[in-house]
Coordinates of C-alpha atoms in Angstrom, one line a residue:
X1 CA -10.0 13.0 -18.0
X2 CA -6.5 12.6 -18.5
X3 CA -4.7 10.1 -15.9
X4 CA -2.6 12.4 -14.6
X5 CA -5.6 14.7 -13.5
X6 CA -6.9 12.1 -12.2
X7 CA -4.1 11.0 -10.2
X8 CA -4.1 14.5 -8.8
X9 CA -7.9 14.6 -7.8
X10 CA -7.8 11.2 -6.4
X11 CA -4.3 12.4 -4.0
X12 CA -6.0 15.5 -3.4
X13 CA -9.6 13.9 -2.5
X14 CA -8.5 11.1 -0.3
X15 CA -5.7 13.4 1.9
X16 CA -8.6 15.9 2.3
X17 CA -11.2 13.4 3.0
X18 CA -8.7 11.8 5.3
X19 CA -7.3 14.3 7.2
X20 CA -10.5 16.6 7.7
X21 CA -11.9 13.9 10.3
X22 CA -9.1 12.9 11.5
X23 CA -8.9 17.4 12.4
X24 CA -12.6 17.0 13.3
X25 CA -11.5 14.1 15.6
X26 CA -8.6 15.8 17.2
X27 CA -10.4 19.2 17.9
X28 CA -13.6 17.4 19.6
X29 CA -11.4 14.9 22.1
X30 CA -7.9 16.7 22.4
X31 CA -4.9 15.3 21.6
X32 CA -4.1 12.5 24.7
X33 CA -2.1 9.5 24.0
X34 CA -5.3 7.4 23.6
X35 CA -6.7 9.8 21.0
X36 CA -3.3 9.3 19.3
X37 CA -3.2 6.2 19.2
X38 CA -6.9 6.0 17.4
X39 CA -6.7 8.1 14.4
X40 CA -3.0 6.8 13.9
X41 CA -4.4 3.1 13.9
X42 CA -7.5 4.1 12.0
X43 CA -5.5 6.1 8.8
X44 CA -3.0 3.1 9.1
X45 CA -5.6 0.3 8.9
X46 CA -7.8 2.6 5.7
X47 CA -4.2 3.0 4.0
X48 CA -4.0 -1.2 4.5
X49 CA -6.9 -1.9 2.5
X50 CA -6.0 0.2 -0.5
X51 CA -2.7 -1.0 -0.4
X52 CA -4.3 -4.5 -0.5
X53 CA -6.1 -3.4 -3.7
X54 CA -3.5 -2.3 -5.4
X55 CA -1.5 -5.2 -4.6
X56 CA -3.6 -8.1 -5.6
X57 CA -5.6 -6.2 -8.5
X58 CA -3.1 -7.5 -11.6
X59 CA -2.9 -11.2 -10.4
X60 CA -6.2 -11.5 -9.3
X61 CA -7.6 -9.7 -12.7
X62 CA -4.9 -12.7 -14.3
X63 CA -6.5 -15.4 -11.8
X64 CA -10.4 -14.7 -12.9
X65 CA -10.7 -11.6 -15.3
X66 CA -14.3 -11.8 -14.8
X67 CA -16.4 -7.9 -14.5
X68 CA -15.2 -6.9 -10.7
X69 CA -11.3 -7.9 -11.4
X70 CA -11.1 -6.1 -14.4
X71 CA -12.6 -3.1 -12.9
X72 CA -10.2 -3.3 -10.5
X73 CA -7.2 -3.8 -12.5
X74 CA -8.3 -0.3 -14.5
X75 CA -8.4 1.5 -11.7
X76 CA -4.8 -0.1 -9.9
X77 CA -3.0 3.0 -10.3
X78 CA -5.8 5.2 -8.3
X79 CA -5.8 2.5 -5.5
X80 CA -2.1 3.3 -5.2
X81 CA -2.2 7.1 -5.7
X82 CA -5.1 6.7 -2.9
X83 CA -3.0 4.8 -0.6
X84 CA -0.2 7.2 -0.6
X85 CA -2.5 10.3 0.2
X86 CA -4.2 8.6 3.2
X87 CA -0.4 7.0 3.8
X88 CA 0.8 11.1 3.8
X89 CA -1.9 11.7 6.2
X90 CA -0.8 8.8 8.2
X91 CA 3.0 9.8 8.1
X92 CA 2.2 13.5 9.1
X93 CA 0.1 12.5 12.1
X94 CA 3.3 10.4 13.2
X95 CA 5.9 13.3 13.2
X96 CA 3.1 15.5 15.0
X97 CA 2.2 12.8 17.6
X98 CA 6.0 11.6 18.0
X99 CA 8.2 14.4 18.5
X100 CA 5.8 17.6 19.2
X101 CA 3.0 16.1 21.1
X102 CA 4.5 12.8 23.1
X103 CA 8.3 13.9 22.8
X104 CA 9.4 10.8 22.4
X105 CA 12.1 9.3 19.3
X106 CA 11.9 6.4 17.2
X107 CA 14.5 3.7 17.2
X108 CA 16.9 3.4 14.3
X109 CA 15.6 0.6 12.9
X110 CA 11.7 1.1 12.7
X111 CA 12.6 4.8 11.4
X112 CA 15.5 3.1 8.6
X113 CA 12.8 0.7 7.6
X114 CA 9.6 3.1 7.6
X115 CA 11.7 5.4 6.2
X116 CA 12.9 3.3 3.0
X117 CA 9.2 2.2 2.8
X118 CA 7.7 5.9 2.6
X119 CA 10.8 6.5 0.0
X120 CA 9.9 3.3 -2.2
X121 CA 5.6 4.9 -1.7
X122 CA 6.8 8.2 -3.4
X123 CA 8.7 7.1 -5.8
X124 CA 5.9 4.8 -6.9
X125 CA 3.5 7.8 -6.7
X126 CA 5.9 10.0 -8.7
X127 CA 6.1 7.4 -11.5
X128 CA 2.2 6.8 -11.1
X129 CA 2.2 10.0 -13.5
X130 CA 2.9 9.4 -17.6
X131 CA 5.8 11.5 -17.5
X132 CA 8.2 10.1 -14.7
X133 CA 7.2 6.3 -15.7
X134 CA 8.1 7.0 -19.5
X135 CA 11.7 8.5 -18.4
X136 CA 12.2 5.7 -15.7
X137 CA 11.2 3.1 -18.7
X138 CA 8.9 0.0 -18.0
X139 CA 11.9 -2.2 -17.1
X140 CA 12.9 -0.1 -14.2
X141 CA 9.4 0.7 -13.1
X142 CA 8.3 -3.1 -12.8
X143 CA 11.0 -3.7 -10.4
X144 CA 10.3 -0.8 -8.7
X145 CA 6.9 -1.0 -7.6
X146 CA 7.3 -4.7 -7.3
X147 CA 10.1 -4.5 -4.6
X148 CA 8.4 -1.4 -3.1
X149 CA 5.4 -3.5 -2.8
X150 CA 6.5 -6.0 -0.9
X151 CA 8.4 -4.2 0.9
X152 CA 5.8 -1.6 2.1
X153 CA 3.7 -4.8 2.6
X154 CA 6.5 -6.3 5.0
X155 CA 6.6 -3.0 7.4
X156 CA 2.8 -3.4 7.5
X157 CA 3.5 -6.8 8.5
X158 CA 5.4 -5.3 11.4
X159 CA 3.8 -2.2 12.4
X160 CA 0.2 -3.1 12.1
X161 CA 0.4 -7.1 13.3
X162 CA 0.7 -7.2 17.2
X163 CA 1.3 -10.6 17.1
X164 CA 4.4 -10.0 16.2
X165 CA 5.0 -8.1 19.1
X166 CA 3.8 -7.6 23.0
X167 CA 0.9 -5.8 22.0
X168 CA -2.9 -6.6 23.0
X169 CA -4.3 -8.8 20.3
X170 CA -7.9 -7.7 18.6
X171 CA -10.3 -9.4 16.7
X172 CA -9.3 -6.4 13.9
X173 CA -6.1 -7.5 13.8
X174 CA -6.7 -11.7 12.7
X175 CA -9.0 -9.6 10.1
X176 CA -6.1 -7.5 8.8
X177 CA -3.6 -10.6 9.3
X178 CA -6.0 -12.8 7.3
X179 CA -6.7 -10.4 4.7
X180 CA -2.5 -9.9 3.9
X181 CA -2.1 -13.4 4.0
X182 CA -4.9 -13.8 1.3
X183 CA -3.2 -11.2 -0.6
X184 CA 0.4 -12.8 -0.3
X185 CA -1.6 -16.4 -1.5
X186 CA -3.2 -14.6 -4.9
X187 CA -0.1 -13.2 -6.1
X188 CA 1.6 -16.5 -5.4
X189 CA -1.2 -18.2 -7.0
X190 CA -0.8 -16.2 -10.1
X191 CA 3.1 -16.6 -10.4
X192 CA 2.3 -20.3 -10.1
X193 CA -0.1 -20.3 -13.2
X194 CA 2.4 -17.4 -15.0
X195 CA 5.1 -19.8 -14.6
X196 CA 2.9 -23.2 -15.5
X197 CA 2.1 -21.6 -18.8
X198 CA 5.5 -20.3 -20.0
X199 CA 6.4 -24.0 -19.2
X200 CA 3.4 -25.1 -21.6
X201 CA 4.2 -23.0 -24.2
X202 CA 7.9 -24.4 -23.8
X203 CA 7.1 -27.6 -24.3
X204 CA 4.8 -27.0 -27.3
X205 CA 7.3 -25.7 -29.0
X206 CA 9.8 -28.3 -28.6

């Protein structure tokens, strides 16, 4: 199958798998704040863990490239296109929740930073496709999904960490905290042994 069809199954697949119970959800307990609140946390906390995927599967392929990494690292691309449908999920249950259910806004700065993050998510999802990432050229489209990855990882930080906040702390969220931080460590990790290397060679050749 070519990788653009794939792309579209695997948008298509995980938006439908992803918003048919979250429907399913909605229509058996009604739409109260405390309903809300689940199936926003639950699509944001499912779109977490692909993102993680995606994000460590090149420098943890680099670290080990033993069977599982490699696997991984073939399939980066899905994890992302996957993370942007349950993310598009995620995003439509906020403006339904937000302004037609609770009737409340969103301050300028969550909705500047969310916003520039959901930007950066489909513009990497766009040039997930052969087309748009052969006319942005691979220059352009490492720095892309490399700022737009830690960037989208950086409003996660925010939105999904209550410790950063005065929210109740759960046991979930030193899971999810522990899990980013573990993410953050194997890319640095990587860039240490990228840069140790390049040094190597330098020196070898002097």
């Amino acid at each position: 199958m070519k990788s653009s069809n794939k792309n579209w199954l695997v948008l298509g697949l995980t938006i439908a798998g992803t918003a048919l119970p979250v429907l399913f959800h909605l229509g058996a307990n009604g739409s109260s704040e405390a309903v809300l609140s689940t199936v926003l946390t639950s699509t944001a906390w499912l779109a977490l863990v692909l993102y993680l995927f995606a994000f460590v599967a090149r420098p943890l392929n680099q670290l080990l490239a033993v069977g599982p990494t490699r696997a991984l690292m073939r399939q980066r691309r899905l994890w992302g296109v996957a993370f942007s449908g349950v993310h598009t999920v995620h995003l439509a249950l906020v403006i339904w929740a937000v302004y037609f259910v609770l009737g409340i806004g969103i301050d300028a700065l969550s909705l500047a930073g969310g916003g520039l993050a959901y930007g950066l998510m489909y513009l990497m999802l766009i040039t997930s496709f052969d087309g748009p990432a052969r006319a942005l050229g691979p220059k352009w489209w490492r720095r892309l999904h490399r700022f737009g990855l830690y960037w989208i990882g950086l409003i996660f930080a925010y939105t999904l960490l209550p410790m950063t906040r005065s929210e109740e702390v759960l046991p979930i969220h030193f899971v999810l905290a522990a899990l980013m931080v573990l993410a953050v460590a194997i890319r640095l990790a990587a860039l240490v042994q990228t840069r140790n290397l390049k040094q190597s060679m330098k020196r070898s050749h002097d």
